[in-house]
Amino acid sequence: MERGSPNIYKNARQTAGLTQERWAEQLGVTADTVRLYESGRNYPSDEVAARMAEVAGMPVLGYWHLKLKSALANDALPDVARVPLPQAVVDLLAAIDTIQPQVKELLMIARDGMVDAGETELFEDILDDLEDVVTAALAVKYAERG
């Protein structure tokens, strides 16, 4: 989830079908604190975000929370959308199918333990496709299951 995206904490509360007051009770915080989270003026602690994910039935919230709070995590981790499970599985299989022809090339590159100058461009292309597989796998992990 990119910075500036719709508020993930408000989305979790709405998914849970709770008012700010009821949500605050479930989380052990005040309604004013919930309003701060939903306005983007404050972030919940990791413990509160984990509780939000549990109450809302949205495990992906923890992932989004990590990306939102940490610039390092935001740069290192791919953006993962919450999609229905069938879509996530189809996207994963398509990503795997795309990388399949490159597996042998990756083995050839890696066999000597180094990426030679002539292999760099191909290796970078393979890494890009592997990132698509990782992103798709995470989408399956965090997919809407019902």
Coordinates of C-alpha atoms in Angstrom, one line a residue, residues 54-129:
E54 CA -7.2 -9.8 14.0
V55 CA -10.5 -8.0 14.8
A56 CA -11.1 -7.0 11.1
G57 CA -10.0 -10.4 9.8
M58 CA -7.5 -8.7 7.6
P59 CA -4.0 -10.2 8.0
V60 CA -2.7 -8.0 5.2
L61 CA -3.2 -5.0 7.5
G62 CA 0.0 -5.9 9.4
Y63 CA 1.9 -6.0 6.1
W64 CA 0.5 -2.6 5.0
H65 CA 1.1 -1.2 8.5
L66 CA 4.8 -2.2 8.3
K67 CA 5.2 -0.6 4.8
L68 CA 3.4 2.6 6.0
K69 CA 5.5 3.0 9.1
S70 CA 8.9 2.1 7.7
A71 CA 10.5 3.8 4.7
L72 CA 12.9 0.9 4.5
A73 CA 10.1 -1.7 4.4
N74 CA 8.2 0.4 2.0
D75 CA 11.2 0.4 -0.4
A76 CA 12.1 -3.2 0.1
L77 CA 8.7 -4.9 0.1
P78 CA 6.4 -5.0 -2.9
D79 CA 2.9 -3.5 -2.8
V80 CA 0.3 -6.1 -2.2
A81 CA -3.3 -5.6 -3.0
R82 CA -6.1 -7.4 -1.2
V83 CA -7.9 -9.4 -3.9
P84 CA -10.2 -12.4 -3.9
L85 CA -8.5 -15.7 -3.6
P86 CA -9.3 -17.0 -7.1
Q87 CA -7.8 -13.8 -8.7
A88 CA -4.7 -14.1 -6.5
V89 CA -4.2 -17.7 -7.5
V90 CA -4.6 -17.0 -11.2
D91 CA -2.2 -14.1 -11.0
L92 CA 0.4 -16.3 -9.2
L93 CA 0.1 -19.1 -11.7
A94 CA 0.5 -16.6 -14.5
A95 CA 3.6 -15.1 -12.9
I96 CA 5.1 -18.6 -12.4
D97 CA 4.3 -19.4 -16.0
T98 CA 6.2 -16.3 -17.1
I99 CA 9.3 -17.2 -15.1
Q100 CA 9.3 -20.9 -16.0
P101 CA 11.4 -20.4 -19.3
Q102 CA 14.0 -18.4 -17.4
V103 CA 14.7 -21.0 -14.7
K104 CA 17.3 -22.8 -16.8
E105 CA 18.9 -19.5 -17.6
L106 CA 19.0 -18.6 -13.9
L107 CA 20.7 -21.9 -13.2
M108 CA 23.3 -21.3 -15.9
I109 CA 24.0 -17.8 -14.5
A110 CA 24.3 -19.1 -10.9
R111 CA 26.4 -22.2 -11.5
D112 CA 29.7 -20.3 -11.2
G113 CA 28.6 -18.3 -8.2
M114 CA 28.8 -14.9 -10.0
V115 CA 26.9 -12.7 -12.4
D116 CA 29.3 -12.0 -15.3
A117 CA 29.1 -8.7 -17.2
G118 CA 27.5 -10.4 -20.1
E119 CA 24.8 -12.0 -17.8
T120 CA 23.9 -8.8 -15.9
E121 CA 21.0 -7.7 -18.1
L122 CA 19.4 -11.1 -18.3
F123 CA 19.9 -11.6 -14.5
E124 CA 18.1 -8.2 -13.8
D125 CA 15.2 -9.2 -16.1
I126 CA 14.9 -12.5 -14.3
L127 CA 14.9 -10.7 -10.9
D128 CA 12.1 -8.4 -12.2
D129 CA 10.0 -11.5 -13.1

